[in-house]
């Protein structure tokens, strides 16, 4: 909230669960369970602290996650879900997904291109509604790097969302990093190595040189079972 007051934009945190060599899935795209039960419990605690959880469309297609809060301290918490999907191709089948079955349709917001939302029903200055499913759509301008995520940071408070935790996947993490549209990283690291050219790294979709590297500041470290949680912010 203080971040919004100072910068007039939403606070964006990336939550990453990875092996020591940065893999978020093995060569078979299997990702359950890389980190420990303690880390997963802490993830649910973090979800309860954020207005919304954001994922890319591939996470919805491949993992069919619930993205709800399963924590004894917050049994009634209901979070919103944001789905990055430029052309809205996942929208027609969202009714079959767990995220839809576990919450009200208006608590699901697709993030799309402006052109993809033209045929939808406007519901206010920034949002549209898909009349078939009842879910909302927030359209963004497109850049050479994809949907304009800096614009997303500016628009989210205007629809009542002040902070978002991004939970994948690799393409989505990369987009936020490439566009410098994040503020914090929760990096859960498990003491395992997956290796292999086909393992999916959470940084696999962008590449930097030493001269234009992404500089981060370590805010804290914490043991969670056998894992380590490193909290980082931009310098």
Coordinates of N, CA and C in Angstrom, one line a residue:
X1 N 0.8 -1.2 0.0 CA 0.0 0.0 0.0 C 0.9 1.3 0.0
X2 N 1.9 1.3 0.8 CA 2.8 2.4 0.8 C 3.5 2.6 -0.5
X3 N 3.8 1.4 -1.2 CA 4.4 1.5 -2.5 C 3.5 2.2 -3.5
X4 N 2.2 1.9 -3.4 CA 1.2 2.5 -4.3 C 1.1 4.0 -4.0
X5 N 1.1 4.4 -2.7 CA 1.0 5.8 -2.4 C 2.2 6.6 -2.9
X6 N 3.4 6.0 -2.8 CA 4.6 6.7 -3.3 C 4.7 6.7 -4.8
X7 N 4.4 5.6 -5.4 CA 4.7 5.5 -6.9 C 3.5 5.4 -7.8
X8 N 2.3 5.4 -7.2 CA 1.0 5.3 -7.9 C 1.0 4.1 -8.9
X9 N 1.5 3.0 -8.4 CA 1.4 1.7 -9.2 C 1.3 0.6 -8.3
X10 N 1.0 -0.6 -8.8 CA 0.9 -1.8 -8.0 C 2.3 -2.4 -7.7
X11 N 2.4 -3.1 -6.6 CA 3.6 -3.7 -6.1 C 3.6 -5.1 -6.7
X12 N 4.7 -5.5 -7.4 CA 4.7 -6.8 -8.1 C 5.9 -7.7 -7.5
X13 N 5.5 -8.8 -7.0 CA 6.6 -9.8 -6.5 C 6.5 -11.1 -7.3
X14 N 7.7 -11.6 -7.6 CA 7.8 -12.9 -8.3 C 8.1 -13.9 -7.3
X15 N 7.3 -15.0 -7.3 CA 7.6 -16.1 -6.4 C 8.1 -17.3 -7.2
X16 N 9.3 -17.8 -6.9 CA 9.9 -18.8 -7.7 C 10.3 -20.0 -6.8
X17 N 10.0 -21.2 -7.2 CA 10.4 -22.4 -6.5 C 11.4 -23.1 -7.5
X18 N 12.6 -23.2 -7.1 CA 13.6 -23.8 -8.1 C 14.6 -24.7 -7.4
X19 N 15.3 -25.4 -8.2 CA 16.5 -26.2 -7.8 C 17.7 -25.3 -7.6
X20 N 18.8 -25.8 -7.1 CA 19.9 -25.0 -6.9 C 20.5 -24.5 -8.2
X21 N 20.2 -25.2 -9.3 CA 20.7 -24.8 -10.6 C 19.6 -24.1 -11.4
X22 N 18.6 -23.6 -10.7 CA 17.6 -22.7 -11.3 C 16.5 -23.3 -12.1
X23 N 16.3 -24.7 -12.0 CA 15.2 -25.3 -12.7 C 13.9 -25.3 -12.0
X24 N 12.9 -25.0 -12.7 CA 11.5 -25.0 -12.1 C 10.7 -26.2 -12.6
X25 N 11.3 -27.0 -13.5 CA 10.7 -28.2 -14.0 C 11.8 -29.0 -14.6
X26 N 11.6 -30.4 -14.6 CA 12.6 -31.2 -15.2 C 12.3 -31.3 -16.7
X27 N 13.0 -32.2 -17.4 CA 12.9 -32.3 -18.8 C 11.6 -32.9 -19.3
X28 N 10.8 -33.5 -18.4 CA 9.5 -33.9 -18.7 C 8.4 -32.9 -18.3
X29 N 8.8 -31.7 -17.9 CA 8.0 -30.6 -17.5 C 7.3 -30.8 -16.2
X30 N 7.8 -31.8 -15.4 CA 7.3 -32.1 -14.1 C 7.9 -31.1 -13.1
X31 N 7.0 -30.5 -12.3 CA 7.5 -29.5 -11.3 C 7.1 -29.8 -9.9
X32 N 6.2 -30.8 -9.7 CA 5.8 -31.2 -8.3 C 6.6 -32.4 -7.9
X33 N 7.2 -32.3 -6.7 CA 7.4 -31.1 -5.9 C 8.8 -30.8 -5.8
X34 N 9.3 -29.7 -6.3 CA 10.7 -29.3 -6.2 C 11.1 -28.9 -4.8
X35 N 10.2 -28.1 -4.2 CA 10.5 -27.6 -2.9 C 9.8 -28.4 -1.8
X36 N 10.1 -28.1 -0.6 CA 9.6 -28.9 0.6 C 8.2 -28.5 1.0
X37 N 7.6 -29.3 1.9 CA 6.3 -29.0 2.4 C 6.3 -27.6 3.2
X38 N 7.4 -27.4 3.9 CA 7.5 -26.1 4.6 C 7.5 -24.9 3.6
X39 N 8.2 -25.0 2.5 CA 8.1 -23.9 1.5 C 6.8 -23.8 0.9
X40 N 6.1 -24.9 0.7 CA 4.7 -24.8 0.1 C 3.8 -24.1 1.1
X41 N 3.9 -24.5 2.4 CA 3.1 -23.8 3.4 C 3.3 -22.3 3.4
X42 N 4.6 -21.9 3.3 CA 4.9 -20.5 3.3 C 4.4 -19.8 2.1
X43 N 4.3 -20.5 1.0 CA 3.8 -19.9 -0.2 C 2.3 -19.6 0.0
X44 N 1.6 -20.5 0.7 CA 0.1 -20.2 0.9 C 0.0 -19.0 1.9
X45 N 0.9 -18.9 2.8 CA 0.9 -17.7 3.7 C 1.1 -16.4 2.8
X46 N 2.1 -16.5 1.9 CA 2.3 -15.3 1.1 C 1.1 -15.0 0.2
X47 N 0.5 -16.0 -0.3 CA -0.7 -15.7 -1.1 C -1.8 -14.9 -0.4
X48 N -1.9 -15.2 0.9 CA -2.9 -14.5 1.7 C -2.6 -13.1 1.9
X49 N -1.3 -12.7 1.7 CA -0.9 -11.3 1.9 C -1.1 -10.4 0.6
X50 N -1.4 -11.0 -0.5 CA -1.5 -10.3 -1.8 C -2.9 -10.3 -2.3
X51 N -3.3 -9.1 -2.9 CA -4.6 -9.0 -3.5 C -4.9 -10.0 -4.6
X52 N -3.8 -10.3 -5.4 CA -4.0 -11.2 -6.5 C -2.8 -12.1 -6.8
X53 N -3.0 -13.2 -7.5 CA -2.0 -14.1 -7.9 C -2.0 -14.0 -9.5
X54 N -0.8 -13.9 -10.1 CA -0.8 -13.9 -11.6 C 0.0 -15.0 -12.1
X55 N -0.5 -15.6 -13.2 CA 0.2 -16.7 -13.9 C 0.1 -16.5 -15.4
X56 N 0.9 -17.1 -16.2 CA 0.8 -17.1 -17.6 C -0.1 -18.2 -18.1
X57 N -0.5 -18.1 -19.3 CA -1.5 -19.1 -19.8 C -1.0 -20.5 -19.8
X58 N 0.3 -20.7 -20.0 CA 0.9 -22.0 -20.0 C 0.8 -22.7 -18.7
X59 N 0.8 -21.9 -17.6 CA 0.6 -22.5 -16.3 C -0.8 -23.0 -16.1
X60 N -1.7 -22.3 -16.6 CA -3.1 -22.7 -16.6 C -3.3 -24.0 -17.4
X61 N -2.8 -24.0 -18.6 CA -2.9 -25.2 -19.5 C -2.2 -26.4 -19.0
X62 N -1.0 -26.3 -18.6 CA -0.2 -27.5 -18.2 C -0.4 -27.9 -16.8
X63 N -0.6 -27.0 -15.8 CA -0.7 -27.4 -14.4 C -2.1 -27.4 -13.9
X64 N -3.0 -26.7 -14.5 CA -4.4 -26.5 -14.0 C -4.4 -26.3 -12.5
X65 N -3.7 -25.2 -12.0 CA -3.6 -25.0 -10.6 C -4.9 -24.4 -10.0
X66 N -5.0 -24.5 -8.7 CA -6.1 -23.9 -8.0 C -5.8 -22.4 -7.6
X67 N -4.5 -22.2 -7.2 CA -4.1 -20.9 -6.9 C -4.8 -20.2 -5.7
X68 N -5.4 -21.1 -4.9 CA -6.1 -20.6 -3.7 C -5.2 -20.6 -2.5
X69 N -5.8 -20.2 -1.3 CA -5.0 -20.1 -0.1 C -5.4 -21.3 0.8
X70 N -4.5 -22.2 1.0 CA -4.7 -23.3 1.9 C -3.8 -23.2 3.1
X71 N -4.2 -22.4 4.1 CA -3.4 -22.1 5.3 C -4.4 -22.0 6.5
X72 N -4.0 -22.6 7.6 CA -4.9 -22.7 8.7 C -5.2 -21.3 9.3
X73 N -4.3 -20.3 9.1 CA -4.5 -19.0 9.7 C -5.4 -18.2 8.9
X74 N -5.7 -18.6 7.6 CA -6.5 -17.8 6.7 C -7.5 -18.6 5.9
X75 N -8.4 -19.3 6.6 CA -9.2 -20.3 6.0 C -10.3 -19.6 5.1
X76 N -10.6 -18.4 5.3 CA -11.6 -17.7 4.5 C -11.1 -16.8 3.4
X77 N -9.8 -16.7 3.3 CA -9.2 -15.8 2.3 C -9.5 -16.2 0.9
X78 N -10.0 -15.3 0.1 CA -10.3 -15.5 -1.3 C -9.5 -14.5 -2.2
X79 N -8.5 -15.0 -2.9 CA -7.7 -14.1 -3.7 C -8.2 -14.1 -5.2
X80 N -7.9 -13.0 -5.8 CA -8.2 -12.8 -7.3 C -7.0 -13.5 -8.1
X81 N -7.3 -13.9 -9.3 CA -6.4 -14.5 -10.2 C -6.3 -13.7 -11.5
X82 N -5.1 -13.4 -11.9 CA -4.8 -12.7 -13.1 C -4.1 -13.7 -14.1
X83 N -4.5 -13.7 -15.3 CA -4.0 -14.7 -16.3 C -3.5 -13.9 -17.5
X84 N -2.2 -13.9 -17.8 CA -1.6 -13.3 -19.0 C -1.9 -14.2 -20.2
X85 N -2.7 -13.6 -21.1 CA -3.1 -14.4 -22.3 C -3.4 -13.4 -23.4
X86 N -2.4 -13.1 -24.2 CA -2.5 -12.0 -25.2 C -3.7 -12.1 -26.1
X87 N -3.9 -13.3 -26.7 CA -5.0 -13.4 -27.7 C -6.3 -14.1 -27.1
X88 N -6.3 -14.3 -25.8 CA -7.5 -14.9 -25.1 C -7.9 -16.3 -25.6
X89 N -6.9 -17.0 -26.1 CA -7.3 -18.4 -26.6 C -7.6 -19.3 -25.4
X90 N -7.2 -19.0 -24.2 CA -7.6 -19.9 -23.1 C -8.9 -19.6 -22.5
X91 N -9.4 -18.4 -22.8 CA -10.7 -17.9 -22.2 C -11.9 -18.9 -22.4
X92 N -12.2 -19.4 -23.6 CA -13.4 -20.3 -23.7 C -13.3 -21.5 -22.8
X93 N -12.2 -22.0 -22.5 CA -12.1 -23.2 -21.7 C -11.8 -23.0 -20.2
X94 N -11.9 -21.7 -19.8 CA -11.5 -21.4 -18.4 C -12.6 -22.1 -17.5
X95 N -13.8 -22.3 -17.9 CA -14.8 -22.9 -17.1 C -14.5 -24.3 -16.6
X96 N -13.6 -24.9 -17.4 CA -13.2 -26.3 -17.0 C -12.0 -26.3 -16.1
X97 N -11.4 -25.2 -15.7 CA -10.2 -25.1 -14.9 C -10.5 -24.9 -13.4
X98 N -9.6 -25.3 -12.6 CA -9.8 -25.3 -11.1 C -10.0 -23.8 -10.7
X99 N -9.2 -22.9 -11.3 CA -9.3 -21.5 -10.8 C -10.7 -21.0 -11.0
X100 N -11.4 -21.4 -12.0 CA -12.8 -20.9 -12.2 C -13.8 -21.6 -11.3
X101 N -13.6 -22.9 -11.0 CA -14.5 -23.6 -10.2 C -14.4 -23.3 -8.7
X102 N -13.3 -22.6 -8.3 CA -13.1 -22.4 -6.9 C -13.3 -20.9 -6.5
X103 N -13.8 -20.1 -7.4 CA -14.0 -18.7 -7.1 C -15.1 -18.1 -8.0
X104 N -15.5 -16.9 -7.7 CA -16.5 -16.2 -8.5 C -15.8 -15.8 -9.8
X105 N -16.6 -15.8 -10.9 CA -16.1 -15.4 -12.2 C -15.4 -14.0 -12.3
X106 N -16.0 -13.1 -11.5 CA -15.4 -11.7 -11.5 C -14.1 -11.6 -10.8
X107 N -13.7 -12.7 -10.1 CA -12.4 -12.7 -9.4 C -11.3 -13.2 -10.3
X108 N -11.7 -13.5 -11.5 CA -10.7 -13.9 -12.5 C -10.6 -12.8 -13.6
X109 N -9.3 -12.4 -13.8 CA -9.1 -11.3 -14.8 C -8.1 -11.7 -15.8
X110 N -8.4 -11.8 -17.0 CA -7.5 -12.1 -18.1 C -6.8 -10.8 -18.5
X111 N -5.5 -10.9 -18.7 CA -4.7 -9.7 -19.2 C -4.4 -10.0 -20.7
X112 N -5.0 -9.1 -21.6 CA -4.9 -9.4 -23.0 C -4.4 -8.2 -23.8
X113 N -4.4 -8.3 -25.1 CA -4.1 -7.2 -26.0 C -5.4 -6.4 -26.2
X114 N -5.2 -5.2 -26.6 CA -6.4 -4.3 -26.9 C -7.3 -4.9 -28.0
X115 N -6.6 -5.4 -29.0 CA -7.4 -6.0 -30.1 C -8.2 -7.2 -29.8
X116 N -7.7 -8.0 -28.8 CA -8.4 -9.2 -28.4 C -9.7 -8.9 -27.6
X117 N -9.7 -7.7 -27.0 CA -10.9 -7.4 -26.1 C -12.0 -6.6 -26.8
X118 N -11.8 -6.3 -28.1 CA -12.7 -5.4 -28.8 C -14.2 -5.9 -28.8
X119 N -14.3 -7.2 -28.9 CA -15.7 -7.7 -29.0 C -16.4 -8.0 -27.7
X120 N -15.7 -7.7 -26.6 CA -16.2 -8.0 -25.2 C -17.1 -6.8 -24.7
X121 N -17.8 -7.0 -23.7 CA -18.7 -6.0 -23.1 C -17.9 -5.1 -22.2
X122 N -17.9 -3.8 -22.4 CA -17.2 -2.9 -21.5 C -17.9 -2.8 -20.1
X123 N -17.1 -2.8 -19.1 CA -17.7 -2.7 -17.7 C -16.8 -1.6 -17.0
X124 N -16.9 -0.4 -17.3 CA -16.1 0.6 -16.7 C -15.0 1.1 -17.7
X125 N -14.1 1.9 -17.2 CA -13.1 2.6 -18.0 C -12.0 1.6 -18.5
X126 N -11.7 0.6 -17.7 CA -10.5 -0.2 -18.1 C -10.9 -1.7 -18.3
X127 N -12.0 -2.2 -17.8 CA -12.3 -3.6 -17.8 C -13.4 -3.9 -18.8
X128 N -13.3 -5.2 -19.3 CA -14.4 -5.8 -20.2 C -14.8 -7.1 -19.5
X129 N -16.0 -7.5 -20.0 CA -16.5 -8.8 -19.4 C -16.8 -9.7 -20.6
X130 N -16.4 -11.0 -20.4 CA -16.8 -12.1 -21.3 C -18.2 -12.6 -20.9
X131 N -19.2 -12.3 -21.6 CA -20.6 -12.7 -21.2 C -20.8 -14.2 -21.1
X132 N -20.1 -15.0 -21.8 CA -20.3 -16.4 -21.7 C -19.8 -17.0 -20.4
X133 N -18.6 -16.5 -19.9 CA -18.0 -17.1 -18.7 C -18.2 -16.2 -17.5
X134 N -18.4 -14.9 -17.7 CA -18.5 -13.9 -16.6 C -17.2 -13.4 -16.1
X135 N -16.1 -13.9 -16.7 CA -14.7 -13.4 -16.2 C -14.5 -12.0 -16.8
X136 N -13.5 -11.3 -16.2 CA -13.2 -10.0 -16.7 C -11.9 -10.0 -17.5
X137 N -11.7 -9.0 -18.3 CA -10.5 -8.8 -19.2 C -10.0 -7.4 -19.0
X138 N -8.7 -7.3 -18.8 CA -8.0 -6.0 -18.7 C -7.1 -5.9 -19.9
X139 N -7.4 -5.2 -20.9 CA -6.5 -5.1 -22.1 C -5.3 -4.1 -21.9
X140 N -4.2 -4.5 -22.5 CA -3.0 -3.7 -22.5 C -2.5 -3.4 -23.9
X141 N -1.7 -2.3 -24.0 CA -1.0 -2.1 -25.2 C 0.1 -3.1 -25.4
X142 N 0.5 -3.3 -26.6 CA 1.6 -4.3 -26.9 C 2.9 -3.5 -27.2
X143 N 4.0 -4.1 -26.8 CA 5.3 -3.6 -27.2 C 6.1 -4.7 -27.9
X144 N 7.3 -4.4 -28.3 CA 8.2 -5.5 -28.9 C 8.5 -6.6 -27.9
X145 N 8.3 -6.4 -26.6 CA 8.6 -7.4 -25.6 C 7.3 -8.1 -25.2
X146 N 6.2 -7.8 -25.8 CA 4.9 -8.4 -25.5 C 4.0 -7.4 -24.8
X147 N 3.0 -7.8 -24.0 CA 2.1 -6.9 -23.4 C 2.8 -6.0 -22.5
X148 N 2.4 -4.7 -22.4 CA 3.0 -3.7 -21.7 C 2.8 -3.8 -20.2
X149 N 3.8 -4.4 -19.5 CA 3.6 -4.8 -18.1 C 3.8 -3.6 -17.2
X150 N 4.5 -2.5 -17.7 CA 4.6 -1.3 -16.9 C 3.2 -0.6 -16.9
X151 N 2.5 -0.7 -18.0 CA 1.1 -0.2 -18.0 C 0.2 -1.0 -17.1
X152 N 0.5 -2.3 -17.0 CA -0.3 -3.2 -16.0 C -0.1 -2.7 -14.6
X153 N 1.1 -2.4 -14.2 CA 1.4 -1.8 -12.9 C 0.6 -0.6 -12.6
X154 N 0.5 0.3 -13.6 CA -0.2 1.5 -13.5 C -1.7 1.4 -13.4
X155 N -2.3 0.4 -14.2 CA -3.7 0.2 -14.2 C -4.3 -0.6 -13.1
X156 N -3.5 -1.5 -12.5 CA -4.1 -2.4 -11.5 C -4.7 -1.6 -10.3
X157 N -4.1 -0.6 -9.8 CA -4.7 0.1 -8.6 C -6.1 0.7 -9.0
X158 N -6.2 1.1 -10.3 CA -7.5 1.7 -10.8 C -8.6 0.7 -10.8
X159 N -8.3 -0.6 -10.7 CA -9.4 -1.6 -10.6 C -9.3 -2.3 -9.2
X160 N -8.7 -1.6 -8.2 CA -8.7 -2.1 -6.8 C -7.7 -3.2 -6.5
X161 N -6.6 -3.4 -7.3 CA -5.6 -4.3 -7.0 C -4.3 -3.6 -6.8
X162 N -3.7 -3.7 -5.6 CA -2.6 -2.9 -5.2 C -1.3 -3.7 -5.1
X163 N -1.4 -5.0 -5.1 CA -0.2 -5.9 -5.0 C -0.5 -7.2 -5.6
X164 N 0.5 -7.8 -6.3 CA 0.3 -9.0 -7.1 C 1.5 -9.9 -6.9
X165 N 1.3 -11.2 -6.7 CA 2.4 -12.2 -6.6 C 2.3 -13.0 -7.9
X166 N 3.4 -13.0 -8.6 CA 3.5 -13.8 -9.9 C 4.1 -15.2 -9.6
X167 N 3.4 -16.2 -10.1 CA 3.8 -17.6 -9.8 C 4.1 -18.4 -11.0
X168 N 4.6 -17.7 -12.1 CA 5.1 -18.5 -13.2 C 4.2 -18.3 -14.4
X169 N 4.7 -19.0 -15.5 CA 5.9 -19.8 -15.5 C 7.1 -19.0 -16.0
X170 N 8.1 -19.7 -16.7 CA 9.3 -19.1 -17.1 C 9.1 -17.9 -18.1
X171 N 8.2 -18.1 -19.0 CA 8.0 -17.0 -20.0 C 7.5 -15.8 -19.2
X172 N 6.6 -16.0 -18.3 CA 6.0 -14.9 -17.5 C 7.0 -14.2 -16.6
X173 N 7.8 -15.0 -15.9 CA 8.9 -14.4 -15.1 C 9.8 -13.5 -16.0
X174 N 10.2 -14.1 -17.1 CA 11.1 -13.4 -18.0 C 10.5 -12.1 -18.5
X175 N 9.2 -12.1 -18.8 CA 8.6 -10.9 -19.3 C 8.6 -9.7 -18.3
X176 N 8.3 -10.1 -17.0 CA 8.4 -9.1 -16.0 C 9.8 -8.5 -15.8
X177 N 10.8 -9.4 -15.8 CA 12.2 -9.0 -15.7 C 12.7 -8.2 -16.8
X178 N 12.4 -8.6 -18.1 CA 12.8 -7.9 -19.3 C 12.2 -6.5 -19.3
X179 N 11.0 -6.3 -18.8 CA 10.4 -5.0 -18.8 C 10.6 -4.2 -17.5
X180 N 11.4 -4.8 -16.6 CA 11.7 -4.1 -15.4 C 10.4 -3.8 -14.6
X181 N 9.5 -4.7 -14.7 CA 8.1 -4.5 -14.1 C 7.9 -5.3 -12.9
X182 N 8.9 -5.5 -12.1 CA 8.8 -6.2 -10.8 C 9.5 -5.4 -9.7
X183 N 9.1 -5.7 -8.4 CA 9.7 -5.0 -7.3 C 10.4 -5.9 -6.3
X184 N 10.0 -7.2 -6.3 CA 10.5 -8.1 -5.3 C 10.6 -9.5 -5.8
X185 N 11.4 -10.3 -5.3 CA 11.5 -11.8 -5.7 C 11.6 -12.6 -4.4
X186 N 10.7 -13.6 -4.3 CA 10.8 -14.6 -3.3 C 11.4 -15.9 -4.0
X187 N 12.6 -16.2 -3.7 CA 13.3 -17.3 -4.4 C 13.4 -18.5 -3.4
X188 N 12.6 -19.5 -3.6 CA 12.7 -20.7 -2.8 C 13.6 -21.7 -3.5
X189 N 14.7 -22.0 -2.8 CA 15.7 -22.9 -3.5 C 15.8 -24.2 -2.7
X190 N 15.6 -25.3 -3.4 CA 15.7 -26.6 -2.9 C 17.1 -27.2 -3.1
X191 N 17.6 -27.9 -2.1 CA 19.0 -28.5 -2.2 C 19.1 -29.7 -3.2
X192 N 18.7 -29.5 -4.4 CA 18.7 -30.5 -5.4 C 19.3 -29.9 -6.7
X193 N 19.8 -30.8 -7.6 CA 20.2 -30.4 -8.9 C 19.5 -31.2 -10.0
X194 N 18.9 -30.5 -11.0 CA 18.2 -31.2 -12.0 C 19.0 -31.3 -13.3
X195 N 19.8 -30.2 -13.6 CA 20.7 -30.2 -14.8 C 20.0 -30.5 -16.1
X196 N 20.7 -30.8 -17.1 CA 20.2 -31.2 -18.4 C 19.8 -30.0 -19.2
X197 N 20.0 -30.1 -20.5 CA 19.7 -29.0 -21.4 C 18.2 -28.8 -21.5
X198 N 17.4 -29.8 -21.3 CA 15.9 -29.6 -21.4 C 15.2 -29.3 -20.2
X199 N 15.9 -29.2 -19.0 CA 15.2 -28.7 -17.8 C 14.8 -27.2 -18.0
X200 N 13.7 -26.8 -17.4 CA 13.2 -25.5 -17.6 C 13.7 -24.6 -16.5
X201 N 14.6 -23.6 -16.8 CA 15.1 -22.6 -15.9 C 14.1 -21.5 -15.8
X202 N 14.0 -20.9 -14.6 CA 13.0 -19.8 -14.5 C 13.5 -18.5 -15.2
X203 N 14.8 -18.5 -15.6 CA 15.4 -17.4 -16.3 C 15.6 -17.8 -17.8
X204 N 15.1 -18.9 -18.2 CA 15.5 -19.4 -19.5 C 15.0 -18.6 -20.7
X205 N 14.0 -17.7 -20.5 CA 13.5 -17.0 -21.7 C 14.0 -15.5 -21.8
X206 N 15.1 -15.2 -21.1 CA 15.8 -14.0 -21.4 C 17.3 -14.2 -21.2
X207 N 18.1 -13.3 -21.8 CA 19.5 -13.4 -21.8 C 20.1 -12.1 -21.6
X208 N 21.1 -11.9 -20.7 CA 21.7 -10.7 -20.5 C 23.2 -10.8 -20.6
X209 N 23.9 -9.8 -20.9 CA 25.4 -9.7 -20.8 C 25.8 -9.2 -19.5
X210 N 27.1 -9.3 -19.2 CA 27.6 -8.8 -17.9 C 27.3 -7.3 -17.8
X211 N 27.3 -6.6 -19.0 CA 27.1 -5.1 -18.9 C 25.7 -4.7 -18.7
X212 N 24.7 -5.5 -19.1 CA 23.3 -5.2 -18.9 C 22.6 -6.1 -18.0
X213 N 23.4 -6.8 -17.1 CA 22.8 -7.8 -16.1 C 21.7 -7.1 -15.2
X214 N 20.9 -7.9 -14.7 CA 19.9 -7.5 -13.7 C 20.5 -7.5 -12.3
X215 N 20.7 -6.3 -11.7 CA 21.3 -6.2 -10.4 C 20.2 -6.3 -9.3
X216 N 20.4 -7.2 -8.3 CA 19.4 -7.4 -7.3 C 20.1 -7.2 -5.9
X217 N 19.3 -6.9 -4.9 CA 19.8 -6.7 -3.6 C 19.2 -7.8 -2.7
X218 N 20.0 -8.6 -2.0 CA 19.5 -9.6 -1.0 C 18.9 -8.9 0.2
X219 N 17.6 -9.1 0.4 CA 17.0 -8.5 1.6 C 17.0 -9.4 2.8
X220 N 16.9 -10.7 2.6 CA 16.9 -11.6 3.7 C 17.1 -13.0 3.2
X221 N 17.5 -13.9 4.1 CA 17.5 -15.4 3.8 C 16.9 -16.1 5.0
X222 N 16.3 -17.2 4.7 CA 15.6 -18.0 5.8 C 15.5 -19.4 5.4
X223 N 15.8 -20.3 6.4 CA 15.6 -21.7 6.2 C 14.2 -22.1 6.4
X224 N 13.7 -22.9 5.4 CA 12.3 -23.5 5.5 C 12.5 -25.0 5.2
X225 N 12.5 -25.8 6.3 CA 12.8 -27.2 6.2 C 14.2 -27.3 5.6
X226 N 14.3 -28.1 4.5 CA 15.6 -28.2 3.9 C 15.9 -27.1 2.9
X227 N 14.9 -26.3 2.6 CA 15.1 -25.3 1.6 C 15.6 -23.9 2.1
X228 N 15.9 -23.0 1.2 CA 16.3 -21.7 1.6 C 15.4 -20.7 0.9
X229 N 14.9 -19.7 1.6 CA 14.1 -18.7 1.0 C 15.0 -17.4 0.9
X230 N 15.3 -17.0 -0.3 CA 16.0 -15.7 -0.4 C 15.1 -14.6 -0.9
X231 N 15.0 -13.5 -0.2 CA 14.1 -12.4 -0.7 C 15.1 -11.4 -1.3
X232 N 14.7 -10.9 -2.5 CA 15.5 -10.0 -3.2 C 14.7 -8.8 -3.7
X233 N 15.3 -7.7 -3.9 CA 14.7 -6.5 -4.5 C 15.6 -5.9 -5.5
X234 N 15.1 -5.1 -6.4 CA 15.9 -4.4 -7.3 C 16.8 -3.4 -6.6
X235 N 18.0 -3.2 -7.2 CA 18.9 -2.2 -6.6 C 18.5 -0.8 -7.0

